[in-house]
mmCIF file of C-alpha atoms in Angstrom:
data_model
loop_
_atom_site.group_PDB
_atom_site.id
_atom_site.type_symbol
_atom_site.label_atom_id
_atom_site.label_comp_id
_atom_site.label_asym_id
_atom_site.label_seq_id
_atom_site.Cartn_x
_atom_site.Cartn_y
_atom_site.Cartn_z
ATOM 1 C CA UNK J 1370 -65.962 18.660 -44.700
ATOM 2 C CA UNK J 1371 -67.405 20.670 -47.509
ATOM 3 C CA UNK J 1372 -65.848 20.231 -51.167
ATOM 4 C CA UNK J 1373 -63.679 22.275 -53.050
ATOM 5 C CA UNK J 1374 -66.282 22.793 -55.356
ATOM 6 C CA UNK J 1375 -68.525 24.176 -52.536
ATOM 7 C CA UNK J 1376 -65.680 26.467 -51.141
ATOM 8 C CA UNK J 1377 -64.629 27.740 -54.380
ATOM 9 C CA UNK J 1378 -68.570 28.366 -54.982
ATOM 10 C CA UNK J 1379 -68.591 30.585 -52.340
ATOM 11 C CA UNK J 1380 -64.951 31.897 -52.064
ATOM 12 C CA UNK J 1381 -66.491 33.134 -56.596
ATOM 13 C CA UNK J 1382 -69.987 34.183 -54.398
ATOM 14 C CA UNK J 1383 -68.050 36.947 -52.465
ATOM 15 C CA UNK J 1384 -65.840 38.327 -55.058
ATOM 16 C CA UNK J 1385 -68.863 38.423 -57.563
ATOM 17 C CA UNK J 1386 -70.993 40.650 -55.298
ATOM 18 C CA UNK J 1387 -67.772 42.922 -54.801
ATOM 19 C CA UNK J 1388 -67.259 43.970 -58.269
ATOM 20 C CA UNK J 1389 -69.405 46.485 -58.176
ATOM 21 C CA UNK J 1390 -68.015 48.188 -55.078
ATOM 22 C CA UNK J 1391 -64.434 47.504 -56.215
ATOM 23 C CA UNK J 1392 -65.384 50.051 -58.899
ATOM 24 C CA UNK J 1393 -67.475 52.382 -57.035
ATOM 25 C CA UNK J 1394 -66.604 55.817 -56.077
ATOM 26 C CA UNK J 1395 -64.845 57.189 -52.650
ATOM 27 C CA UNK J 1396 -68.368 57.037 -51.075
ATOM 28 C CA UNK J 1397 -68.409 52.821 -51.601
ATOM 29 C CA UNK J 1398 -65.152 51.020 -50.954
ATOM 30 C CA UNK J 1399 -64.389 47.040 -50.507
ATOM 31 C CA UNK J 1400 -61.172 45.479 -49.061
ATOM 32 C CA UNK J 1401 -61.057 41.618 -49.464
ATOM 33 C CA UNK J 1402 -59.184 39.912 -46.165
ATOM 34 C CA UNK J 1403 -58.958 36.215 -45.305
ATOM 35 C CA UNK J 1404 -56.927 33.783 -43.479
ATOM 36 C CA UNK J 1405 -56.110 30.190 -43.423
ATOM 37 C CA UNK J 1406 -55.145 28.050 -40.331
ATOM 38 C CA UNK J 1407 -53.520 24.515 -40.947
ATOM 39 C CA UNK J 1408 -53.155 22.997 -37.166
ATOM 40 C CA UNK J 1409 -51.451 19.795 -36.153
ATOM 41 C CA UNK J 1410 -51.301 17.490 -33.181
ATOM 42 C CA UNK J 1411 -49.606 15.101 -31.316
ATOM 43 C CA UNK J 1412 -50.819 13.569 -28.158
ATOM 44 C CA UNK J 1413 -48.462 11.989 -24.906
ATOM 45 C CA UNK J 1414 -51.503 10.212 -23.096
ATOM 46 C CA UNK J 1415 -51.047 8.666 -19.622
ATOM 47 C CA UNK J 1416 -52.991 5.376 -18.781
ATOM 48 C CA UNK J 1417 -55.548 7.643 -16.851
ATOM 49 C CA UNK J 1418 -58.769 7.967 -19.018
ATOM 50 C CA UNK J 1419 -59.398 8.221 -23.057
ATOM 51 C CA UNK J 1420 -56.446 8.576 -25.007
ATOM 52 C CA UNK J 1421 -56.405 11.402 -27.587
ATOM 53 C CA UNK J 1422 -55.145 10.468 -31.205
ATOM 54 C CA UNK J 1423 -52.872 12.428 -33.203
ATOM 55 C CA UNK J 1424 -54.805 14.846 -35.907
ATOM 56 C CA UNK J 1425 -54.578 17.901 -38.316
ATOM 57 C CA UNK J 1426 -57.041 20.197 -39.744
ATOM 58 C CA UNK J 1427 -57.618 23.048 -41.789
ATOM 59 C CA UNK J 1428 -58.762 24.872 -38.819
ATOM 60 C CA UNK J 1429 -59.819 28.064 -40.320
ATOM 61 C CA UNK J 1430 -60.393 29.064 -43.449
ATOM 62 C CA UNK J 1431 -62.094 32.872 -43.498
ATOM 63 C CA UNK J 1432 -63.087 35.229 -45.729
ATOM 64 C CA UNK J 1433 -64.185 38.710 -45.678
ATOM 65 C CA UNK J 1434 -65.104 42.227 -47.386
ATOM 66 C CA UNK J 1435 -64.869 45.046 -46.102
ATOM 67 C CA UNK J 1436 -65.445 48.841 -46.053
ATOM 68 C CA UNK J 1437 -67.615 51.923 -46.486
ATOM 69 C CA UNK J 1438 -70.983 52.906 -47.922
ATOM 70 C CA UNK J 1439 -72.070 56.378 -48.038
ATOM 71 C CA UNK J 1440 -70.843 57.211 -44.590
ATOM 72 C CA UNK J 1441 -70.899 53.652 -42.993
ATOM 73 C CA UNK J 1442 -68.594 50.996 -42.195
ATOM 74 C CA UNK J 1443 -69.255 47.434 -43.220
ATOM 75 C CA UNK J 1444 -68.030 44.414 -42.916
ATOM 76 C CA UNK J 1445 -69.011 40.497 -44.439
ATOM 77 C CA UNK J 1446 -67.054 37.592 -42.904
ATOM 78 C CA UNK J 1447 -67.944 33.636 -43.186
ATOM 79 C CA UNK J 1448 -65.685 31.414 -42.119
ATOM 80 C CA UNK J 1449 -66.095 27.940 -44.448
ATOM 81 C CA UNK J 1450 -63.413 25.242 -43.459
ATOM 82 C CA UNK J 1451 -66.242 23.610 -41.717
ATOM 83 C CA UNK J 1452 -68.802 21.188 -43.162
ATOM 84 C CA UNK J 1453 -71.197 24.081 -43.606
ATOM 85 C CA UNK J 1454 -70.065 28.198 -43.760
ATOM 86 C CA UNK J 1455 -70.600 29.836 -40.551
ATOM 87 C CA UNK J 1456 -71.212 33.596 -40.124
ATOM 88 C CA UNK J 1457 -68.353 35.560 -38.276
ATOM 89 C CA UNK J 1458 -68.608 39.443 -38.311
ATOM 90 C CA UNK J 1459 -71.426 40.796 -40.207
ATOM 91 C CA UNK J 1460 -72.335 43.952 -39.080
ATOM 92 C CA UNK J 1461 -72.720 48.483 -39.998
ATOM 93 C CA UNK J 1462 -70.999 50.851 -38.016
ATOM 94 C CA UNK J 1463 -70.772 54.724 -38.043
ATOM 95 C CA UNK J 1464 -68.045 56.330 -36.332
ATOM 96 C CA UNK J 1465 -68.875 59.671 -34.047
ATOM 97 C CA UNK J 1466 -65.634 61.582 -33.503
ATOM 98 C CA UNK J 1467 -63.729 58.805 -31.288
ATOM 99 C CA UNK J 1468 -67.264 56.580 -31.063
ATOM 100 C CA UNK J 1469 -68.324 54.105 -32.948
ATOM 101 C CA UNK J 1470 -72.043 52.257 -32.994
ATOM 102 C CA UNK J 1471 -71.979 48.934 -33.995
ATOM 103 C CA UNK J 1472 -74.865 46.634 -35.165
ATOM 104 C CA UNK J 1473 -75.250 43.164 -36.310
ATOM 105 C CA UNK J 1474 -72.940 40.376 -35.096
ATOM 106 C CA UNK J 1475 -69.869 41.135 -33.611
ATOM 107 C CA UNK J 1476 -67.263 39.608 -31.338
ATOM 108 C CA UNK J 1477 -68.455 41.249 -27.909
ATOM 109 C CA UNK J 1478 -66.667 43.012 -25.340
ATOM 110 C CA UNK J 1479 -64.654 40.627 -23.258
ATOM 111 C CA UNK J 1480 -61.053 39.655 -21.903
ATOM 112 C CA UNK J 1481 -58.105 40.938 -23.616
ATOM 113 C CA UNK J 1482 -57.063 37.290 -24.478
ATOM 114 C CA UNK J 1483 -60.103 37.700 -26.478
ATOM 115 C CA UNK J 1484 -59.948 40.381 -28.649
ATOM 116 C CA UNK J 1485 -57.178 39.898 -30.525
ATOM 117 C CA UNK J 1486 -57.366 38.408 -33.752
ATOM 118 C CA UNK J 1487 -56.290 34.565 -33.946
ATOM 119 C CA UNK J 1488 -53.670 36.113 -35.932
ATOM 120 C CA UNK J 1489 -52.151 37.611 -33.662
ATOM 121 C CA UNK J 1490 -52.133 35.512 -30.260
ATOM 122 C CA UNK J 1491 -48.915 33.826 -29.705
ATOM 123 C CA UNK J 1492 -49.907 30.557 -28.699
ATOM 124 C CA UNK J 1493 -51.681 28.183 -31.141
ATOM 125 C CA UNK J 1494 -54.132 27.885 -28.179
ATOM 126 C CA UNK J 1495 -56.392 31.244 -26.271
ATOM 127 C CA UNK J 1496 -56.187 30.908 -22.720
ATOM 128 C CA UNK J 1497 -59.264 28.819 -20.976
ATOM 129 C CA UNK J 1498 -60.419 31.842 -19.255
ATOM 130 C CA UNK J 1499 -61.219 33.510 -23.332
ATOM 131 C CA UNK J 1500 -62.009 30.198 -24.326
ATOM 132 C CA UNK J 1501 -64.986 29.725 -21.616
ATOM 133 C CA UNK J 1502 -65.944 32.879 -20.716
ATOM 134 C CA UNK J 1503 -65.777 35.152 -23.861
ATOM 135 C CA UNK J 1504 -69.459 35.636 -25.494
ATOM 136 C CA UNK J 1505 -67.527 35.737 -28.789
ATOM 137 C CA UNK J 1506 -69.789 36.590 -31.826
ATOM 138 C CA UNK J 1507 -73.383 37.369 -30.868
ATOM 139 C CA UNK J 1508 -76.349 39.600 -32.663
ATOM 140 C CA UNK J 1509 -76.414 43.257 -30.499
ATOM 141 C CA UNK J 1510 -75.840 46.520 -30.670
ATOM 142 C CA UNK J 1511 -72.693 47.645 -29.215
ATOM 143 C CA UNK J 1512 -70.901 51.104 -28.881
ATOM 144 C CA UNK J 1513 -67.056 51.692 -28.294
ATOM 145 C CA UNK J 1514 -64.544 54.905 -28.017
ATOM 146 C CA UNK J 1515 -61.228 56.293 -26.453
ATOM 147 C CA UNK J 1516 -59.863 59.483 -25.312
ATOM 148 C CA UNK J 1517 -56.386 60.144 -23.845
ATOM 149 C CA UNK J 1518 -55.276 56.518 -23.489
ATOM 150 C CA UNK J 1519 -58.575 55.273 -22.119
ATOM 151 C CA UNK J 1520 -60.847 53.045 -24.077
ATOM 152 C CA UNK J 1521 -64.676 51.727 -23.254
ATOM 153 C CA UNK J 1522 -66.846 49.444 -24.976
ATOM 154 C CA UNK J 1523 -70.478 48.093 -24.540
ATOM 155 C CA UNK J 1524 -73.167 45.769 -25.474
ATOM 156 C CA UNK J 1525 -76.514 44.383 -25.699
ATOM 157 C CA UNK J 1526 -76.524 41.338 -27.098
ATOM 158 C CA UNK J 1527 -78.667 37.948 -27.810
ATOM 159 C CA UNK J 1528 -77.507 34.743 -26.862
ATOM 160 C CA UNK J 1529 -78.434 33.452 -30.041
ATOM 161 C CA UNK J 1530 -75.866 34.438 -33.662
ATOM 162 C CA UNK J 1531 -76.616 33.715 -37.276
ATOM 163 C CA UNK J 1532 -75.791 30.333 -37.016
ATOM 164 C CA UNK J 1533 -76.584 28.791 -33.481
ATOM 165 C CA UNK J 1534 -80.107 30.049 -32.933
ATOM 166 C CA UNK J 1535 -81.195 27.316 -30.519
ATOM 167 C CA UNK J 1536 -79.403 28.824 -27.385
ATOM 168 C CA UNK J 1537 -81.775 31.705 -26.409
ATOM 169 C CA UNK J 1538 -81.822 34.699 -24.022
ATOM 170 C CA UNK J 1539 -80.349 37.687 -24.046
ATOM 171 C CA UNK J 1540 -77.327 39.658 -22.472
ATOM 172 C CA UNK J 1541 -75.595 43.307 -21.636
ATOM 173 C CA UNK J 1542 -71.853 43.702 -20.880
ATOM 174 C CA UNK J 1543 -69.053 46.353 -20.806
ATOM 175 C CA UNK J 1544 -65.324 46.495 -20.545
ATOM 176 C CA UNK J 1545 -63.291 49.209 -20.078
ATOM 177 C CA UNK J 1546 -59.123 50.006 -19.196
ATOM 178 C CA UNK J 1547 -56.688 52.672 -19.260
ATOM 179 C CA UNK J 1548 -53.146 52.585 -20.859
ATOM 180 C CA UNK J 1549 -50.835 55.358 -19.049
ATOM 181 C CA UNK J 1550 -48.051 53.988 -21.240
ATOM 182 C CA UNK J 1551 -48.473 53.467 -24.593
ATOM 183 C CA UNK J 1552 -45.668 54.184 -26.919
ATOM 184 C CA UNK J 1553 -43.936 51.266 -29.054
ATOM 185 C CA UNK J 1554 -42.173 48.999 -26.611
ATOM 186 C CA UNK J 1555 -43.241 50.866 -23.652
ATOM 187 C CA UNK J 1556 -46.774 49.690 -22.579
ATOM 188 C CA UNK J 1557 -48.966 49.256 -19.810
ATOM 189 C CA UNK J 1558 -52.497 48.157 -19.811
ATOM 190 C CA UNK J 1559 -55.224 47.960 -17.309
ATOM 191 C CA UNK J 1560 -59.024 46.782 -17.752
ATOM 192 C CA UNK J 1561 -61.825 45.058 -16.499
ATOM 193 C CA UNK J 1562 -64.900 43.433 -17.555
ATOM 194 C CA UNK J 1563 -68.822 43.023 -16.566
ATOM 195 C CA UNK J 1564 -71.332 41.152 -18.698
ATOM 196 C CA UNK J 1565 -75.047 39.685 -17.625
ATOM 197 C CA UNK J 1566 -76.597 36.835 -19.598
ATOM 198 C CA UNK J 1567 -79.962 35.265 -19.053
ATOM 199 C CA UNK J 1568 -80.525 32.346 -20.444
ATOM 200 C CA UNK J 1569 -83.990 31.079 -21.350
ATOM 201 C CA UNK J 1570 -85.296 27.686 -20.770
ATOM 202 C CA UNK J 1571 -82.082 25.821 -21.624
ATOM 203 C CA UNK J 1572 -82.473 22.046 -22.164
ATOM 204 C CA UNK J 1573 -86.034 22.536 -23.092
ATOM 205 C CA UNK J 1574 -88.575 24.305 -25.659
ATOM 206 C CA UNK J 1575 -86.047 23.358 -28.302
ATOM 207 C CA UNK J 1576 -83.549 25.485 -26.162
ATOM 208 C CA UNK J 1577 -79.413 24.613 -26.231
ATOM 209 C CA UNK J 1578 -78.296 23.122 -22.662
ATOM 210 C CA UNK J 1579 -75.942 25.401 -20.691
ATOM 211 C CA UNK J 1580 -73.175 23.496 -20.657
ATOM 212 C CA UNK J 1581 -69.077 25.190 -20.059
ATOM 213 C CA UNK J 1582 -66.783 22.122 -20.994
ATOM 214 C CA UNK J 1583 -63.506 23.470 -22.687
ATOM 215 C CA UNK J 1584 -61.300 21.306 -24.362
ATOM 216 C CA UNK J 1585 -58.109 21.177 -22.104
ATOM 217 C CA UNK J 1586 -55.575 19.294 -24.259
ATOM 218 C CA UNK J 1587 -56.571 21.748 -26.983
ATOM 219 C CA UNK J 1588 -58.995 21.821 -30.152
ATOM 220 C CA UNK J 1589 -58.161 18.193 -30.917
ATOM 221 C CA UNK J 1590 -58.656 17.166 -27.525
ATOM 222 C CA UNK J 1591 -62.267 15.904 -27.568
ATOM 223 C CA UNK J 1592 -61.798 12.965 -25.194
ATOM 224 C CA UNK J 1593 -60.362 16.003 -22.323
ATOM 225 C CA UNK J 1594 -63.200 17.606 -22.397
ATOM 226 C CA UNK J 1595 -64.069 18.963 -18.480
ATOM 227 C CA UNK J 1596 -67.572 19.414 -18.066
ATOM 228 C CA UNK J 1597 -67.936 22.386 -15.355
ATOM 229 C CA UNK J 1598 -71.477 23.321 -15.522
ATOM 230 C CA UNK J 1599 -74.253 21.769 -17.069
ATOM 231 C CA UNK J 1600 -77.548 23.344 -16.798
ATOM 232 C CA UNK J 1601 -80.611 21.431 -18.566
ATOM 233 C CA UNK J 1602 -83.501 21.099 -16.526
ATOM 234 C CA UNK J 1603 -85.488 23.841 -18.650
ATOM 235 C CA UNK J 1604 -85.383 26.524 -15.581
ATOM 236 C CA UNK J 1605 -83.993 30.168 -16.390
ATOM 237 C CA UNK J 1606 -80.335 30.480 -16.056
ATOM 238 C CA UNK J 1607 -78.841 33.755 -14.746
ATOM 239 C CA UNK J 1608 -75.112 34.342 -15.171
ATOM 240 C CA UNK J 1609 -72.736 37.254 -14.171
ATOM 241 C CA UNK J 1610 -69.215 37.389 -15.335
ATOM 242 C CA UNK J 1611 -66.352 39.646 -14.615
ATOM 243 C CA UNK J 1612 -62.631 39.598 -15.964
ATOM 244 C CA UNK J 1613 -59.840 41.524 -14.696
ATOM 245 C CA UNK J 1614 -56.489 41.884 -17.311
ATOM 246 C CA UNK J 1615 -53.056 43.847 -17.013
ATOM 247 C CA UNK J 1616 -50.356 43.657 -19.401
ATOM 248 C CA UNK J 1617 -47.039 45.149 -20.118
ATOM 249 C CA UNK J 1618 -44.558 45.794 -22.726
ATOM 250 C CA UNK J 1619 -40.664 46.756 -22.293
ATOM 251 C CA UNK J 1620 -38.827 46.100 -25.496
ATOM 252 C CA UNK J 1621 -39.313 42.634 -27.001
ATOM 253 C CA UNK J 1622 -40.416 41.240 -23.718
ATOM 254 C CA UNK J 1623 -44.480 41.158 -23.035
ATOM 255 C CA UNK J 1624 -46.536 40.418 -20.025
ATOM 256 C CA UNK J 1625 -50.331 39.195 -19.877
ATOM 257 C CA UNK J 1626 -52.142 37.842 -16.828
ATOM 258 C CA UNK J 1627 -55.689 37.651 -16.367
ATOM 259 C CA UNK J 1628 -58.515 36.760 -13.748
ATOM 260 C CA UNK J 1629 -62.348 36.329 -14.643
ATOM 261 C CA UNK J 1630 -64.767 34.055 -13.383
ATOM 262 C CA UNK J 1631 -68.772 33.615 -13.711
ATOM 263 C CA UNK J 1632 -71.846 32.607 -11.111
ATOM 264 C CA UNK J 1633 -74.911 30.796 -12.724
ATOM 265 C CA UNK J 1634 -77.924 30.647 -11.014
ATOM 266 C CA UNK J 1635 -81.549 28.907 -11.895
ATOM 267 C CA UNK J 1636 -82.963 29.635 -8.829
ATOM 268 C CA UNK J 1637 -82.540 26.266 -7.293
ATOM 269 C CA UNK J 1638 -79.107 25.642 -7.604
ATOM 270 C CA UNK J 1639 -75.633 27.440 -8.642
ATOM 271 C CA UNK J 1640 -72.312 26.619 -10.239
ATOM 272 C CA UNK J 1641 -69.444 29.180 -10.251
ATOM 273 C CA UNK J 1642 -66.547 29.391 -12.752
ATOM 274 C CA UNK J 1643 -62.809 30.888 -12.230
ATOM 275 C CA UNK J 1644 -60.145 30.618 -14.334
ATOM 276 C CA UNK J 1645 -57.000 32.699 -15.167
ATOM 277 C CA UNK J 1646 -53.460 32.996 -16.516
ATOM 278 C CA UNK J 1647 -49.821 34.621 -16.940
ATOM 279 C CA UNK J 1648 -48.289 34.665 -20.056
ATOM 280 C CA UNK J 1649 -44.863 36.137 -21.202
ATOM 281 C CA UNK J 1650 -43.435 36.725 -24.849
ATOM 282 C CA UNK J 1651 -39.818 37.395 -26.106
ATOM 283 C CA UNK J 1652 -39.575 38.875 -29.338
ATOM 284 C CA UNK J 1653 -35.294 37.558 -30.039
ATOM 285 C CA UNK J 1654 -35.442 39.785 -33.207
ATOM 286 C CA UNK J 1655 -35.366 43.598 -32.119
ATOM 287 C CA UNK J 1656 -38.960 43.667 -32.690
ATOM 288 C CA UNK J 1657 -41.604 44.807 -30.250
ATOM 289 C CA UNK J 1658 -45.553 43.469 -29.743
ATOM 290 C CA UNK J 1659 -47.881 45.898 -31.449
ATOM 291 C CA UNK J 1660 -50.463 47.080 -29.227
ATOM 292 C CA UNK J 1661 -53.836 49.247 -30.002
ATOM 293 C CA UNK J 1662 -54.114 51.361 -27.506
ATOM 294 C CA UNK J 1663 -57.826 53.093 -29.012
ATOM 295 C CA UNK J 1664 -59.289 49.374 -28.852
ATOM 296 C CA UNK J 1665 -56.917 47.681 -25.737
ATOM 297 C CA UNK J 1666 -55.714 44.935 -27.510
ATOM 298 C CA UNK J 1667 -52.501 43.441 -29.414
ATOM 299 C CA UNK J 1668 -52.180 43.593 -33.125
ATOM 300 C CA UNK J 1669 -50.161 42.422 -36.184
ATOM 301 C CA UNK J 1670 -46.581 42.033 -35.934
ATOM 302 C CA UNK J 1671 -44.315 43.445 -38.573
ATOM 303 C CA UNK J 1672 -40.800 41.505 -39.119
ATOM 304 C CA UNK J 1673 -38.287 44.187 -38.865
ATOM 305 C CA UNK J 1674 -35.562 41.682 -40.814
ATOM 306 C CA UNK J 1675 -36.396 39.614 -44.273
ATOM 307 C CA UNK J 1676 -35.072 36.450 -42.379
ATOM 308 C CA UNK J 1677 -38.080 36.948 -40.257
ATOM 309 C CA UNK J 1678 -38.887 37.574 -36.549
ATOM 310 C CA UNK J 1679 -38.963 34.752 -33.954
ATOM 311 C CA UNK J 1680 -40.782 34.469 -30.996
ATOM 312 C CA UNK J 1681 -40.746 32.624 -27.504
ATOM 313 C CA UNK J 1682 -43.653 32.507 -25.440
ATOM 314 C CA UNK J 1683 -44.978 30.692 -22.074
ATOM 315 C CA UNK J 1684 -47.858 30.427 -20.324
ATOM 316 C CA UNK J 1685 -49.480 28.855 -17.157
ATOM 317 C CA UNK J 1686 -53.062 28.421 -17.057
ATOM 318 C CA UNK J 1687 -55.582 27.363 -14.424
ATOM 319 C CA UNK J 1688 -59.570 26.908 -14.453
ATOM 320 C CA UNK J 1689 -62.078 25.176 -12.173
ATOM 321 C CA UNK J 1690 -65.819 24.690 -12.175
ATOM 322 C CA UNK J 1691 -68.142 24.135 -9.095
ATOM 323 C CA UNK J 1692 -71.426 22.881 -9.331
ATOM 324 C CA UNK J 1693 -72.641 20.314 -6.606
ATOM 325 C CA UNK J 1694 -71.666 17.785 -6.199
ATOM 326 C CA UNK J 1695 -68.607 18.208 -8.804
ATOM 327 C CA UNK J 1696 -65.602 20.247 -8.078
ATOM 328 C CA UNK J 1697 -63.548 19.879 -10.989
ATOM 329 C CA UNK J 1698 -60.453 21.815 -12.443
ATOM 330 C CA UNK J 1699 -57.439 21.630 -14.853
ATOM 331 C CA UNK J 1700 -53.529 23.138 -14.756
ATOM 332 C CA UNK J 1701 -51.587 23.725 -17.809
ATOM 333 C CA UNK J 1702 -48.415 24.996 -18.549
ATOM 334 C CA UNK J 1703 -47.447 25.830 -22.446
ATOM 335 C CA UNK J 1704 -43.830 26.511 -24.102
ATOM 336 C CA UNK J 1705 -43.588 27.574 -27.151
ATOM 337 C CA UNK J 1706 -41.844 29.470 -30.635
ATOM 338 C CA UNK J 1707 -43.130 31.470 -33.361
ATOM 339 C CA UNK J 1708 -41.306 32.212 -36.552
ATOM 340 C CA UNK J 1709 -42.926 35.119 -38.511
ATOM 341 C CA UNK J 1710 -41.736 34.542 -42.118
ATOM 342 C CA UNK J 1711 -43.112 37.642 -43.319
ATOM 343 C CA UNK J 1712 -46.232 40.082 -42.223
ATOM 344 C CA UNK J 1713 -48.674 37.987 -42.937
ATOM 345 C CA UNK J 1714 -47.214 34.333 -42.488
ATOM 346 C CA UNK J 1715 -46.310 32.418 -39.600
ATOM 347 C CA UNK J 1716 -45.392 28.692 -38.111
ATOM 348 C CA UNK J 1717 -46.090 28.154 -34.684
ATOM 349 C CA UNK J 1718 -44.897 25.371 -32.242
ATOM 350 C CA UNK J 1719 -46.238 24.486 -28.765
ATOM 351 C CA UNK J 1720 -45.501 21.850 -26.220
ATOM 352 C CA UNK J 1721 -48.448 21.868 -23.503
ATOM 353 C CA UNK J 1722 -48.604 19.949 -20.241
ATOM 354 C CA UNK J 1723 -52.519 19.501 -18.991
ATOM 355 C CA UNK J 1724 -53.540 17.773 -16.027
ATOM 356 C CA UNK J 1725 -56.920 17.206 -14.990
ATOM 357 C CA UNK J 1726 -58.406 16.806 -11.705
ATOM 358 C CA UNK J 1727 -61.397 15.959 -9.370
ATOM 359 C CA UNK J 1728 -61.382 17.729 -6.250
ATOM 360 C CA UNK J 1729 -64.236 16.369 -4.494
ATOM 361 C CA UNK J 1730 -62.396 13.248 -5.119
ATOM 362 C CA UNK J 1731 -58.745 14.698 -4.950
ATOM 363 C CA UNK J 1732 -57.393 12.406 -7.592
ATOM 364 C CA UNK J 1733 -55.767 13.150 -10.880
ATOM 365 C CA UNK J 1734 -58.006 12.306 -13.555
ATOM 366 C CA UNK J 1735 -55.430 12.358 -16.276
ATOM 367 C CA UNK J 1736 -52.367 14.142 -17.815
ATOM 368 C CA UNK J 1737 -51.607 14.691 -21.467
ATOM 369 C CA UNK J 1738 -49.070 16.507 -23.167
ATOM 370 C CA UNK J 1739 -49.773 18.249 -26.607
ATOM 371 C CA UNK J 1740 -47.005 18.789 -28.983
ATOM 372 C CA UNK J 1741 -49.404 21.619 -31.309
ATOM 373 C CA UNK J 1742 -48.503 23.290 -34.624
ATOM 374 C CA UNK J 1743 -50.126 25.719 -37.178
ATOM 375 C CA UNK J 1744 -49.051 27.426 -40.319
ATOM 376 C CA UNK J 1745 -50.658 30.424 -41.103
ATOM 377 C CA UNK J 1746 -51.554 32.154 -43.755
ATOM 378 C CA UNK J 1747 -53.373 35.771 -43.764
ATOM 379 C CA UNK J 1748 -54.285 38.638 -46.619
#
């Protein structure tokens, strides 16, 4: 874990560099943003494999500047709760009437679980389908727009980002949806998803494996790890992925569900990925999920009442990886309540039921409940 000393040193960095623009004219602006995630958890292990032990974390700890210069948006994000600062966003854009060009590193185009802020999701935990198939925050070029409740996006990207550099290749992918309802409280949301990776030499030439192994009792969970696909052998890896997502809104009740899955290929053998999941959200306040309908995504919620808003959500989630001679997969169902405090402050509580399994086998490999938490904290 870095030190205070080394956080502060850079938390001082970032604000140093941004006096200048702070007093800059129209033409060069700067917004400071940031957000800090403190997560908990508690473990019910069966005697079926390696138990997980309870832990907590500052799990994210990000800051960021934003805004314009001379006609261009900007935007500098590291995220530094880690034992070293990592990169996030750090990319230009210029905005053509309803189109924007993006370059630098970005989070790509993929799965609506995805592109919403960790602010905003309502369980502490994305879905396994974001978590395994989502390129996340890659160096490209990328383009996105919207007209008349429809919205498109695209990429080309590398496979490596500012700070993992060893997994190399390159990629292209799109997604795209349509929201015929899109008024507050009244919502419906269609899209889909296409990206292409190839992956070069992985395993070898100082090339990352390919390896998909999410954590399935959660970001503590190392011990549940479910290794899916593992591709080292140093032979070119191919990959196409697709997603398809629908979600409503009716009031304080919200509806999710998506289905995406990915085929690798190195010319000698394959392995093939689905996952997907449902997910509803009650809003017991009077409030109402926010939803972007220019970008096709979910946004900040605003508490209508100083008290606060509260939140129930549940979810069922399902993944499985096939790559001879392993057929493996995982089911989890998640309960859970969120009590916005104010705008920008939040506790969250969720009670998650995994269970994983061998299917070449058919046996149970284990089951473990997780009893997460997070206070958050966001500017």
């Amino acid at each position: 874990m870095p030190t205070f000393r080394q956080r502060n040193t850079l938390a001082t960095l970032l604000l140093l560099a941004a006096v200048p623009v702070v007093h800059a004219d129209d033409n060069v602006t700067a917004t400071f943003s940031g957000r800090l995630h403190y997560d908990v958890a508690r473990f019910d292990n069966d005697d079926r494999g390696t138990d997980e032990r309870a832990n907590d974390d500052l799990r994210a700890a990000w800051l960021a500047v934003s805004g314009k210069f001379y006609g261009f948006d900007y935007k500098l994000e590291t995220e530094v709760a880690g034992q070293r600062p990592v990169a996030r966003d750090v990319y230009v854009a210029r905005s053509f009437g309803n189109t924007t060009v993006t370059a630098g590193q970005f989070k790509q185009f993929f799965t609506l679980d995805d592109r919403g802020s960790s602010n905003h999701i309502p369980a502490v935990e994305r879905s396994w389908l974001a978590q395994t198939l989502a390129p996340t925050y890659r160096l490209g070029v990328g383009v996105n727009g919207y007209q008349q409740g429809m919205f498109w996006s695209g990429s080309v990207y590398s496979l490596e980002s500012i700070d993992a550099w060893k997994t190399k290749g390159r990629a292209a992918g799109g997604r795209a949806g349509y929201a015929p309802w899109r008024e507050a409280g009244h919502v419906l949301h269609l899209g889909a998803a296409l990206a292409h990776e190839h992956y070069d030499n992985p395993g070898a030439n100082g090339a990352s494996p390919l390896r998909v192994q999410p954590r399935v009792a959660g970001y503590f969970g190392d011990n549940s790890r479910l290794n899916l696909v593992d591709f080292h052998s140093g032979r070119d890896v191919s990959v196409d992925k697709y997603g398809l997502e629908v979600a409503a809104v009716h009031g304080g009740l919200s509806l999710q569900g998506e289905y995406g899955g990915a085929l690798y290929d190195d010319g000698q053998q394959r392995a093939r990925v689905t996952s997907g999941y449902l997910q509803a959200t009650w809003l017991l306040t009077g409030e109402t999920r926010p939803y972007d309908a220019k970008a096709g995504r979910f946004t900040q919620l605003k508490p209508a009442h100083d008290s606060g808003a509260w939140e129930l959500v549940a979810r069922i989630d399902h993944i499985e990886g096939k790559q001879w001679p392993r057929d493996l997969s995982a089911d989890a169902w998640t309960v859970g309540v969120n009590w916005y405090a104010r705008k920008h402050a939040r506790v969250m509580l969720d009670w998650t039921d995994t269970e994983r399994r061998d299917e070449a086998a058919n046996r149970t490999l284990d089951r473990t409940g997780v009893l997460a938490g997070r206070i958050q904290l966001d500017f």
